[in-house]
PDB file of C-alpha atoms in Angstrom:
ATOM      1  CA  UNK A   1      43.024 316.711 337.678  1.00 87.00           C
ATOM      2  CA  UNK A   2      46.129 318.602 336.378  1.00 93.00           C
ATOM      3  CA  UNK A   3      46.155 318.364 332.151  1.00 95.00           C
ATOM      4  CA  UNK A   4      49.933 319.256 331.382  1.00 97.00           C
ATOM      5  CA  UNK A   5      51.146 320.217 328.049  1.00 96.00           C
ATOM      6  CA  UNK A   6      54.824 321.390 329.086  1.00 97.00           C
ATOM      7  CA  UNK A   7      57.620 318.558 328.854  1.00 97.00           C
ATOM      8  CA  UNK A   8      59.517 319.581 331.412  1.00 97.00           C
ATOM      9  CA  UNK A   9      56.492 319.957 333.779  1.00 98.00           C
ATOM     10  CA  UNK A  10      55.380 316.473 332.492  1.00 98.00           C
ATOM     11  CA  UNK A  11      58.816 315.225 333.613  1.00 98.00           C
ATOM     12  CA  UNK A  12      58.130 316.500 337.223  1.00 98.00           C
ATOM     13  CA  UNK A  13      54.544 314.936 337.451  1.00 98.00           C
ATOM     14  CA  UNK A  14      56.638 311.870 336.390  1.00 98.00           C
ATOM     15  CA  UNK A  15      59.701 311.767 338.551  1.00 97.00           C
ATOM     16  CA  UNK A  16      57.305 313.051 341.653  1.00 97.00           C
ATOM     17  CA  UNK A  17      54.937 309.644 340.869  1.00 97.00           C
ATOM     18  CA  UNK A  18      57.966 307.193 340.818  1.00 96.00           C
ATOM     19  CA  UNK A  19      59.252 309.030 343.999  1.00 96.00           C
ATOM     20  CA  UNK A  20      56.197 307.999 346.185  1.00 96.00           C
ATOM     21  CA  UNK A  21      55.444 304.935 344.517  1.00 97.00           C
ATOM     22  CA  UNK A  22      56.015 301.488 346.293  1.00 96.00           C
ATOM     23  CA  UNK A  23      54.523 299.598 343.499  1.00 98.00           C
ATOM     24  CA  UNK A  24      54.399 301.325 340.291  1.00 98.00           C
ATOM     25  CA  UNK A  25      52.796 299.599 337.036  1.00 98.00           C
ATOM     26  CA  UNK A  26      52.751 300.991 333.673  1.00 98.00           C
ATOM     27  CA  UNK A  27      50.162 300.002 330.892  1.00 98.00           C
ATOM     28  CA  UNK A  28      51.252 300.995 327.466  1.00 97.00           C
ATOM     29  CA  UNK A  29      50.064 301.287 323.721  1.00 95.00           C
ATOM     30  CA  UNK A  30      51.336 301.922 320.217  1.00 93.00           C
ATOM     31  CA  UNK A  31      52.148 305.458 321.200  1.00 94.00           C
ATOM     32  CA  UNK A  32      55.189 303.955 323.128  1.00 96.00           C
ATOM     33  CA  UNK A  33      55.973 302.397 319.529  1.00 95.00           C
ATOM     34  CA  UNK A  34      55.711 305.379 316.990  1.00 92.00           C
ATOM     35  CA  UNK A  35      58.021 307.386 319.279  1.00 88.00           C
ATOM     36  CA  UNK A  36      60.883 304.047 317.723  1.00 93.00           C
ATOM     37  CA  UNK A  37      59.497 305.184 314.224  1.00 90.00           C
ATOM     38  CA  UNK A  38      56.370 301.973 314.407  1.00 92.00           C
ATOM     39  CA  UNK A  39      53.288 303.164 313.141  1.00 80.00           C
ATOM     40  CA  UNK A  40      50.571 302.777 314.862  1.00 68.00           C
ATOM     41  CA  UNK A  41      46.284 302.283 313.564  1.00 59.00           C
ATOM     42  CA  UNK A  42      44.255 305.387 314.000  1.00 53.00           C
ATOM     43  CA  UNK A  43      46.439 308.434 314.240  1.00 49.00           C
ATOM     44  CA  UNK A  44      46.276 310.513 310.912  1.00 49.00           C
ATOM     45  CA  UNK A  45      49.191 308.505 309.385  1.00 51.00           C
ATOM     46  CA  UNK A  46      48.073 305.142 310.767  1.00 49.00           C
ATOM     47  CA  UNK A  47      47.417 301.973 309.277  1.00 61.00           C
ATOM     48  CA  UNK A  48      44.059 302.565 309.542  1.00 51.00           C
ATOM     49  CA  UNK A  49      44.642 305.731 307.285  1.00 55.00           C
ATOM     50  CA  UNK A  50      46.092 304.095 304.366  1.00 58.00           C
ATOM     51  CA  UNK A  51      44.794 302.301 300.977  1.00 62.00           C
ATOM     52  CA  UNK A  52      44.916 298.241 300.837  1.00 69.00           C
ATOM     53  CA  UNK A  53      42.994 295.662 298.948  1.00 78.00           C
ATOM     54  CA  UNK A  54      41.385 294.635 301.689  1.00 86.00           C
ATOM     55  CA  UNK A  55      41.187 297.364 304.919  1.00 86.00           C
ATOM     56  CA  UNK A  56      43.542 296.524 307.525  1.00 85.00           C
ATOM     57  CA  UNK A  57      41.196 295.659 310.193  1.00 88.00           C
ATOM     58  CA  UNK A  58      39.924 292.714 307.776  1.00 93.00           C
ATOM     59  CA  UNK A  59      43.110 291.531 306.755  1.00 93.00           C
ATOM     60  CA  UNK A  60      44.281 291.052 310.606  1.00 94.00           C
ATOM     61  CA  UNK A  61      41.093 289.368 311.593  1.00 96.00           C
ATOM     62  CA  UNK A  62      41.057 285.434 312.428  1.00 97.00           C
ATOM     63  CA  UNK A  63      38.729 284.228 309.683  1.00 97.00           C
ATOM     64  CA  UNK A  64      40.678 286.585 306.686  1.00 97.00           C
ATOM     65  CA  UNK A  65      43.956 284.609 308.162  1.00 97.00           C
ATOM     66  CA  UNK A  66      41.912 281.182 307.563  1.00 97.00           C
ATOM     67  CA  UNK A  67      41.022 282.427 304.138  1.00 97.00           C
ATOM     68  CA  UNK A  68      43.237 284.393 302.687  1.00 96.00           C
ATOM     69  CA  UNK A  69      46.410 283.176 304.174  1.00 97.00           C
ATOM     70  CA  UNK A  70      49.031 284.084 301.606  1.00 96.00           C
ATOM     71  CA  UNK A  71      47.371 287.773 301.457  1.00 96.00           C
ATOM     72  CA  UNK A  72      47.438 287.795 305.475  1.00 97.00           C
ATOM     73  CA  UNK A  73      51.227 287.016 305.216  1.00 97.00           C
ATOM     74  CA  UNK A  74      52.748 289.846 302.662  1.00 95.00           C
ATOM     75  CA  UNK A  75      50.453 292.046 305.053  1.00 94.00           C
ATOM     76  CA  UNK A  76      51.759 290.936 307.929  1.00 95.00           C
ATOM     77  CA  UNK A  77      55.495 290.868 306.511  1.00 96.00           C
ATOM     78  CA  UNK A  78      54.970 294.036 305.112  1.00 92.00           C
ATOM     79  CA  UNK A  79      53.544 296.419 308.040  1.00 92.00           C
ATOM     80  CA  UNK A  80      53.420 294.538 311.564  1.00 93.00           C
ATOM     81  CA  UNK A  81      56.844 293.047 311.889  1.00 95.00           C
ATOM     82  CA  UNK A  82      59.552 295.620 312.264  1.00 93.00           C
ATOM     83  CA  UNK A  83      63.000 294.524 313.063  1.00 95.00           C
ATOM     84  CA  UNK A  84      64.607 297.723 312.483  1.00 94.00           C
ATOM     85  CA  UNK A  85      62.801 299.496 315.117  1.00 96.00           C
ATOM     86  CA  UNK A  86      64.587 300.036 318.511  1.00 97.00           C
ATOM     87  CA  UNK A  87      63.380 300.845 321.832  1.00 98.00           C
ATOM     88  CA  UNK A  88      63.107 304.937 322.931  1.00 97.00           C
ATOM     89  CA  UNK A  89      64.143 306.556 325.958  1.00 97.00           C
ATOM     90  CA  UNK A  90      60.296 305.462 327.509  1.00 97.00           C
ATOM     91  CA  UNK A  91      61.248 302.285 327.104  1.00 98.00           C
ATOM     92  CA  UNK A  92      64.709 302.995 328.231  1.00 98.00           C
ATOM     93  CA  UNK A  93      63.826 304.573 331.157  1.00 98.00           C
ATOM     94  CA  UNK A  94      60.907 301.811 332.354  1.00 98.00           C
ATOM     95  CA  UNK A  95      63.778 299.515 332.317  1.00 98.00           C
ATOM     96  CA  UNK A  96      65.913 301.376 334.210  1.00 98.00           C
ATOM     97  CA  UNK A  97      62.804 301.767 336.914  1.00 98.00           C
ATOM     98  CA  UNK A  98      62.198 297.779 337.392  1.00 97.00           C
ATOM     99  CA  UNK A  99      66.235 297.666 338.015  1.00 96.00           C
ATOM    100  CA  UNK A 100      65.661 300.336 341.094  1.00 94.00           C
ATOM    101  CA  UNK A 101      62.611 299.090 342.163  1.00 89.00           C
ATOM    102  CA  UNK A 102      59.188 301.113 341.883  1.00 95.00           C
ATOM    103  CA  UNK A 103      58.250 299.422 338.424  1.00 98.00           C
ATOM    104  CA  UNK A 104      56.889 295.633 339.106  1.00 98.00           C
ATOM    105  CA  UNK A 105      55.397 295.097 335.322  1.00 98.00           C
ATOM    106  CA  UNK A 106      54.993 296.388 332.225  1.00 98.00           C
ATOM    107  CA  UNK A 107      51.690 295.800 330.557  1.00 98.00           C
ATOM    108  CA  UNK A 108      51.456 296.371 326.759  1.00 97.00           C
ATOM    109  CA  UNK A 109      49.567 296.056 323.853  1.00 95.00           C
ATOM    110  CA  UNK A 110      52.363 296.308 321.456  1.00 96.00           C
ATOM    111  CA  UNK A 111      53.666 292.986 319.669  1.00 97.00           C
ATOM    112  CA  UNK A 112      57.348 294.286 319.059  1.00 97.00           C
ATOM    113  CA  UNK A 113      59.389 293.439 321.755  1.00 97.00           C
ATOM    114  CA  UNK A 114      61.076 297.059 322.173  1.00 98.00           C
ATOM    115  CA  UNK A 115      60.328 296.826 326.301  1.00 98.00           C
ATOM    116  CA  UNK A 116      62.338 293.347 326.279  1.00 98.00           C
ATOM    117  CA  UNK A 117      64.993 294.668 323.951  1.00 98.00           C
ATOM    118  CA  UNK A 118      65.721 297.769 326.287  1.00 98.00           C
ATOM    119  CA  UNK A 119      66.225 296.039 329.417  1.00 98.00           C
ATOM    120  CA  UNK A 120      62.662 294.675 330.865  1.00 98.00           C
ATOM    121  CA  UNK A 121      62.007 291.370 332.278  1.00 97.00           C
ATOM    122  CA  UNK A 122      58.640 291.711 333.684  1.00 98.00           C
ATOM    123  CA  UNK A 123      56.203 292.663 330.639  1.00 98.00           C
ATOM    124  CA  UNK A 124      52.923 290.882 329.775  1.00 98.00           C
ATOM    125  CA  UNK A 125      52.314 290.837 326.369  1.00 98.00           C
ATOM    126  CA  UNK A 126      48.618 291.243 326.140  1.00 97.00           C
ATOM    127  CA  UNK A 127      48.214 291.400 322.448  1.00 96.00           C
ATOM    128  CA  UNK A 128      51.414 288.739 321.991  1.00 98.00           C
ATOM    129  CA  UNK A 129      54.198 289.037 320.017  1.00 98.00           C
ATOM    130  CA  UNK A 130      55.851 289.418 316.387  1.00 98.00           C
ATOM    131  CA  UNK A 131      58.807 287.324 317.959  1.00 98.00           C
ATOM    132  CA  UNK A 132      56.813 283.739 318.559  1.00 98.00           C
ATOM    133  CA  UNK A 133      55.553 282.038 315.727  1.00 98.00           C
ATOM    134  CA  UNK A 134      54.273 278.630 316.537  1.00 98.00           C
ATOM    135  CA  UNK A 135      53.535 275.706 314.129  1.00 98.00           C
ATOM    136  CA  UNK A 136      50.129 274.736 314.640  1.00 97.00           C
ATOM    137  CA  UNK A 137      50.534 271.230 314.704  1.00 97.00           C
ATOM    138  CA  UNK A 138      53.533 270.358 317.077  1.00 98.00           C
ATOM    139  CA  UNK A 139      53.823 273.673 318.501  1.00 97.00           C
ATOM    140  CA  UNK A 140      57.528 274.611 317.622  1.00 98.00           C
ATOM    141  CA  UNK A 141      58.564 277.840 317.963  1.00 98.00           C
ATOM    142  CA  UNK A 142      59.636 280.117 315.102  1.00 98.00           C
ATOM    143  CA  UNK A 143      61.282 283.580 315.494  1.00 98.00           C
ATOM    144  CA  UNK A 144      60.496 286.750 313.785  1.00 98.00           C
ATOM    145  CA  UNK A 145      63.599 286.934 311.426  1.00 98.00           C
ATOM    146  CA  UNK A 146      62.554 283.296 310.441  1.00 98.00           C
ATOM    147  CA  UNK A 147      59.182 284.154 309.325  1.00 98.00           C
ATOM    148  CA  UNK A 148      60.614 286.865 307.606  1.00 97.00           C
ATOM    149  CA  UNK A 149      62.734 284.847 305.049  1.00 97.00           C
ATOM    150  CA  UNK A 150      60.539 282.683 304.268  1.00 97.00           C
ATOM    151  CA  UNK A 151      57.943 283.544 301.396  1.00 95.00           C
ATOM    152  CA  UNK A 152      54.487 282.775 301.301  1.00 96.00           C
ATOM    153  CA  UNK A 153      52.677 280.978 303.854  1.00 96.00           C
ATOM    154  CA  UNK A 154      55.324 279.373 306.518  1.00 98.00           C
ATOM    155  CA  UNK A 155      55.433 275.758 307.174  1.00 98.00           C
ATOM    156  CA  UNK A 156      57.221 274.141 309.869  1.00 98.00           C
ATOM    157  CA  UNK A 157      60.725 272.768 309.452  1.00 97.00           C
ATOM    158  CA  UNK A 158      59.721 269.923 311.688  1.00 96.00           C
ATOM    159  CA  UNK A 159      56.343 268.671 311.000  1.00 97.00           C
ATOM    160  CA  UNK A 160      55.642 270.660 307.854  1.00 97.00           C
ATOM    161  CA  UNK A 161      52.207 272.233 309.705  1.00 97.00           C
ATOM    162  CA  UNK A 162      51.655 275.749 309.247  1.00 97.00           C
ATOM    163  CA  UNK A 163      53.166 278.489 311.400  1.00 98.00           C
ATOM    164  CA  UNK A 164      50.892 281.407 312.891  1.00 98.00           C
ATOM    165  CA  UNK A 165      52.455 284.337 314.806  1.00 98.00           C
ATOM    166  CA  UNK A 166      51.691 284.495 318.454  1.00 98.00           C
ATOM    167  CA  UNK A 167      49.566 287.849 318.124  1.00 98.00           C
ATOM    168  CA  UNK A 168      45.971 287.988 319.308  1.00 97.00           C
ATOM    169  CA  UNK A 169      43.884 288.652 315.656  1.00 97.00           C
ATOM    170  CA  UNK A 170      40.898 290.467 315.589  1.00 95.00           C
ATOM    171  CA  UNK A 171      37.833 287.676 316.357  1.00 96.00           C
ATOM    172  CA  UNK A 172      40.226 286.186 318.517  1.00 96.00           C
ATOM    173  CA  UNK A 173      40.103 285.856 322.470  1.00 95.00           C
ATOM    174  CA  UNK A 174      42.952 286.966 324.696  1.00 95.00           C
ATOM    175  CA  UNK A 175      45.843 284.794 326.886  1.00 96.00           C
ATOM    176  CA  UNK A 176      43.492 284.698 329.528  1.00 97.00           C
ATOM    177  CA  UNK A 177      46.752 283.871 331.715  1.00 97.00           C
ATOM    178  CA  UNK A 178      48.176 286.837 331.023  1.00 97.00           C
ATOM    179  CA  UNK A 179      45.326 288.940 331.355  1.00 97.00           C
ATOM    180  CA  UNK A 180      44.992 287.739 334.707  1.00 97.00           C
ATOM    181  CA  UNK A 181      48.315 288.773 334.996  1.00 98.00           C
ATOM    182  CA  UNK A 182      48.405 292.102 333.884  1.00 98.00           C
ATOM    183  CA  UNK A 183      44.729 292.568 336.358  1.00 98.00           C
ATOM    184  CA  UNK A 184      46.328 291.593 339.283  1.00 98.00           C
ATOM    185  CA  UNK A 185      49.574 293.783 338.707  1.00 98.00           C
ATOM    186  CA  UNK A 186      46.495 296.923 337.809  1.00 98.00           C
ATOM    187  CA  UNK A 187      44.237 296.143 341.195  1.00 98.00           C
ATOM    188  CA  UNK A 188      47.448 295.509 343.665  1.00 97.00           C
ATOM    189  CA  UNK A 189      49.789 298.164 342.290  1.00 98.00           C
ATOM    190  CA  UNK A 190      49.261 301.622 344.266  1.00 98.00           C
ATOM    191  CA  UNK A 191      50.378 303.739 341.054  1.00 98.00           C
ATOM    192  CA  UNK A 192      49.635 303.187 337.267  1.00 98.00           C
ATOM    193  CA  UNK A 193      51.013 305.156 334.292  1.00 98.00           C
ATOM    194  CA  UNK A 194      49.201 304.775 331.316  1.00 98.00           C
ATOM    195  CA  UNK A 195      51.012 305.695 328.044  1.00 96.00           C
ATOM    196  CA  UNK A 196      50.720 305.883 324.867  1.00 95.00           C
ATOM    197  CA  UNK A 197      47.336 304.603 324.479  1.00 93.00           C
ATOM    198  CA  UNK A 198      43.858 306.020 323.701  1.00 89.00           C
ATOM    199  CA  UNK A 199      41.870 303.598 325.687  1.00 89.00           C
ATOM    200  CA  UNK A 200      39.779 302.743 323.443  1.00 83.00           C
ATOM    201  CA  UNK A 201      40.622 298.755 322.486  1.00 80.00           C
ATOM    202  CA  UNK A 202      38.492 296.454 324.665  1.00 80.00           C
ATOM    203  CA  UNK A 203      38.809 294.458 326.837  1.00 84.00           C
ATOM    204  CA  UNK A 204      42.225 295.407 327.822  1.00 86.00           C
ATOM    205  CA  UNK A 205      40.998 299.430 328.518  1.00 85.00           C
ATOM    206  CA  UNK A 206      38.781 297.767 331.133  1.00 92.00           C
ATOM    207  CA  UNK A 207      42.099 296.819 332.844  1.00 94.00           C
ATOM    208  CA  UNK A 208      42.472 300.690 334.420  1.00 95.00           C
ATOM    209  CA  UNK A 209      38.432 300.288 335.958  1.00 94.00           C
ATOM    210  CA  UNK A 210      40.200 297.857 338.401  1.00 96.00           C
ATOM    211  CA  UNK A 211      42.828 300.387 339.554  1.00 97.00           C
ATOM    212  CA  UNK A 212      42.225 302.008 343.234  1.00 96.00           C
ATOM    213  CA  UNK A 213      45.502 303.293 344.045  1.00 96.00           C
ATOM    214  CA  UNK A 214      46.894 306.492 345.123  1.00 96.00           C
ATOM    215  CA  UNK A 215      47.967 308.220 341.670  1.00 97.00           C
ATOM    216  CA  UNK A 216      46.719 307.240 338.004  1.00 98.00           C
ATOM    217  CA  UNK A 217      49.187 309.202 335.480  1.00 98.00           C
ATOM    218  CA  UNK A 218      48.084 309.583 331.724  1.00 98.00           C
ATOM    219  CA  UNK A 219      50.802 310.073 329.172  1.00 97.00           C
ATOM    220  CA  UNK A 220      49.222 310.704 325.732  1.00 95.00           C
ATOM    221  CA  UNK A 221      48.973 312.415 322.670  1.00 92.00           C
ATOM    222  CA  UNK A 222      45.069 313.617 322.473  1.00 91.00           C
ATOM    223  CA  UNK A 223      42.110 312.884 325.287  1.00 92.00           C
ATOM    224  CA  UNK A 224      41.552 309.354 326.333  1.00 92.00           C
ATOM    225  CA  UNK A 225      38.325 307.982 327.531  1.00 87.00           C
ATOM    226  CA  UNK A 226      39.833 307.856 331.477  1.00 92.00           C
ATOM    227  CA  UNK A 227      41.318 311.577 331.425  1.00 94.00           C
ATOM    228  CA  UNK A 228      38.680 312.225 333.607  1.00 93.00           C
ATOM    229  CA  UNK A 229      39.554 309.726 336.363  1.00 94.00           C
ATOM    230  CA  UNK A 230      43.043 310.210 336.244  1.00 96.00           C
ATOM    231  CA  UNK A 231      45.376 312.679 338.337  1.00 97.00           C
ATOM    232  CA  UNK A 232      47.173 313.896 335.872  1.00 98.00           C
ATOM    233  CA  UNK A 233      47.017 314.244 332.187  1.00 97.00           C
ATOM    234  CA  UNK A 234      50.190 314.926 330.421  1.00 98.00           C
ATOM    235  CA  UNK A 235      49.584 315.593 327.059  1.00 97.00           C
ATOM    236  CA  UNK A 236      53.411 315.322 325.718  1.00 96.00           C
ATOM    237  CA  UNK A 237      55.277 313.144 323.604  1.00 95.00           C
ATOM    238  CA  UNK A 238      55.954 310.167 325.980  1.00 96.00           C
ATOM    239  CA  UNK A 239      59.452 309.566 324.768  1.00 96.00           C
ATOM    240  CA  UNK A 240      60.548 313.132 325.950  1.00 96.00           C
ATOM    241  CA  UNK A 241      58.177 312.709 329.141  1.00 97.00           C
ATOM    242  CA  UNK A 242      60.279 310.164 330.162  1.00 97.00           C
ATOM    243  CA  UNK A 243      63.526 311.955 329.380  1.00 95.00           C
ATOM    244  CA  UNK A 244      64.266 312.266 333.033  1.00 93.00           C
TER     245      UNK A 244
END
């Protein structure tokens, strides 16, 4: 395994996997946001880091949204929707890869459609996204800016039923669809990139075990629980990585 901490060498190990790749499939995580200026949970400014009523963990779990609606909302408004942000040259760059060819799909745990916005077409949003909001009785479909000037708890236009966004709470299970999805893209593809992500948010780390390729690339600030199985390990900031 080659551990790189050079950009420029990173950018090599890069261009050299997309070069011999048929079928190339990256699986990203909130490292591929903070590089657009989205912060992410458990770095040392994270979420995870800072001082709420209630931690964050709790307030974006299933039965605190049940409860505590209104609270879950100015949260929510607050710190996981972030229409400013836009996409980085990673994101840039993966887009420009699916045009060519190598790249088949995107898989990502971020919920803030940057990979959409900068050109992709085939990403499976495994944790959803801040951009669907559905009423919960008729199953209209809300936007983000919508949600966003509103106040309080949103209630739908048509049926006056109340709105949830389309991201996968804590206590709550997965699109099984689409993590079928993003499994099949993992097992058939013969290279995977994972960025941005520590590997450490189940089930969807479990995705790499199913990876037998020829080349598993790491792109990450920090160890991840598969260094050890990949190829290489480039420990750079992926937006620069991918400067190439």
């Amino acid at each position: 395994m080659e551990r790189v901490t050079d950009v420029d060498r990173a950018r090599e190990v890069l261009r050299e996997a997309v070069g011999q790749s048929d079928d190339l499939v990256f699986f990203g995580g909130a490292g591929v946001s903070t590089a657009s200026g989205i912060p992410d949970f458990r770095s040392e400014d994270g979420l995870y880091r800072q001082q709420f009523a209630y931690p964050p963990e709790t307030m974006l779990s299933h039965s605190f949204y049940e409860a505590h609606p209104a609270e879950f909302f100015d949260f929510y408004r607050k710190k996981m929707v972030a229409l400013g942000a836009r996409p980085n040259r990673a994101h840039y760059k993966l887009a420009e890869l699916e045009e060519s060819g190598p790249l088949t799909a995107v898989l990502t745990q971020n919920i803030d459609g940057l990979h959409q916005m900068a050109g992709s077409r085939n990403v499976l949003e495994l944790h959803g996204s801040v951009h669907r909001n559905v009423c919960q009785h008729c199953g209209h479909v809300y936007p983000a800016e919508w949600v966003m000037a509103t106040e309080g708890v949103p209630v739908c236009e048509e049926c006056g039923g109340p709105v949830k966004p389309d991201v996968v709470l804590y206590e709550e299970p997965l699109d099984q669809r689409v993590l079928d999805a993003a499994a099949d893209a993992v097992a058939r593809c013969d290279t995977l990139v994972v960025g941005g992500t520590s590997l450490v948010v189940w089930p969807v780390a479990g995705l790499v075990d199913l990876f037998s390729g020829r080349r598993l690339v790491i792109v990450n600030k920090g160890a991840t629980a598969m260094d050890g199985r990949a190829d290489a390990v480039l420990d750079v900031d992926i937006a620069q990585a991918f400067d190439f």
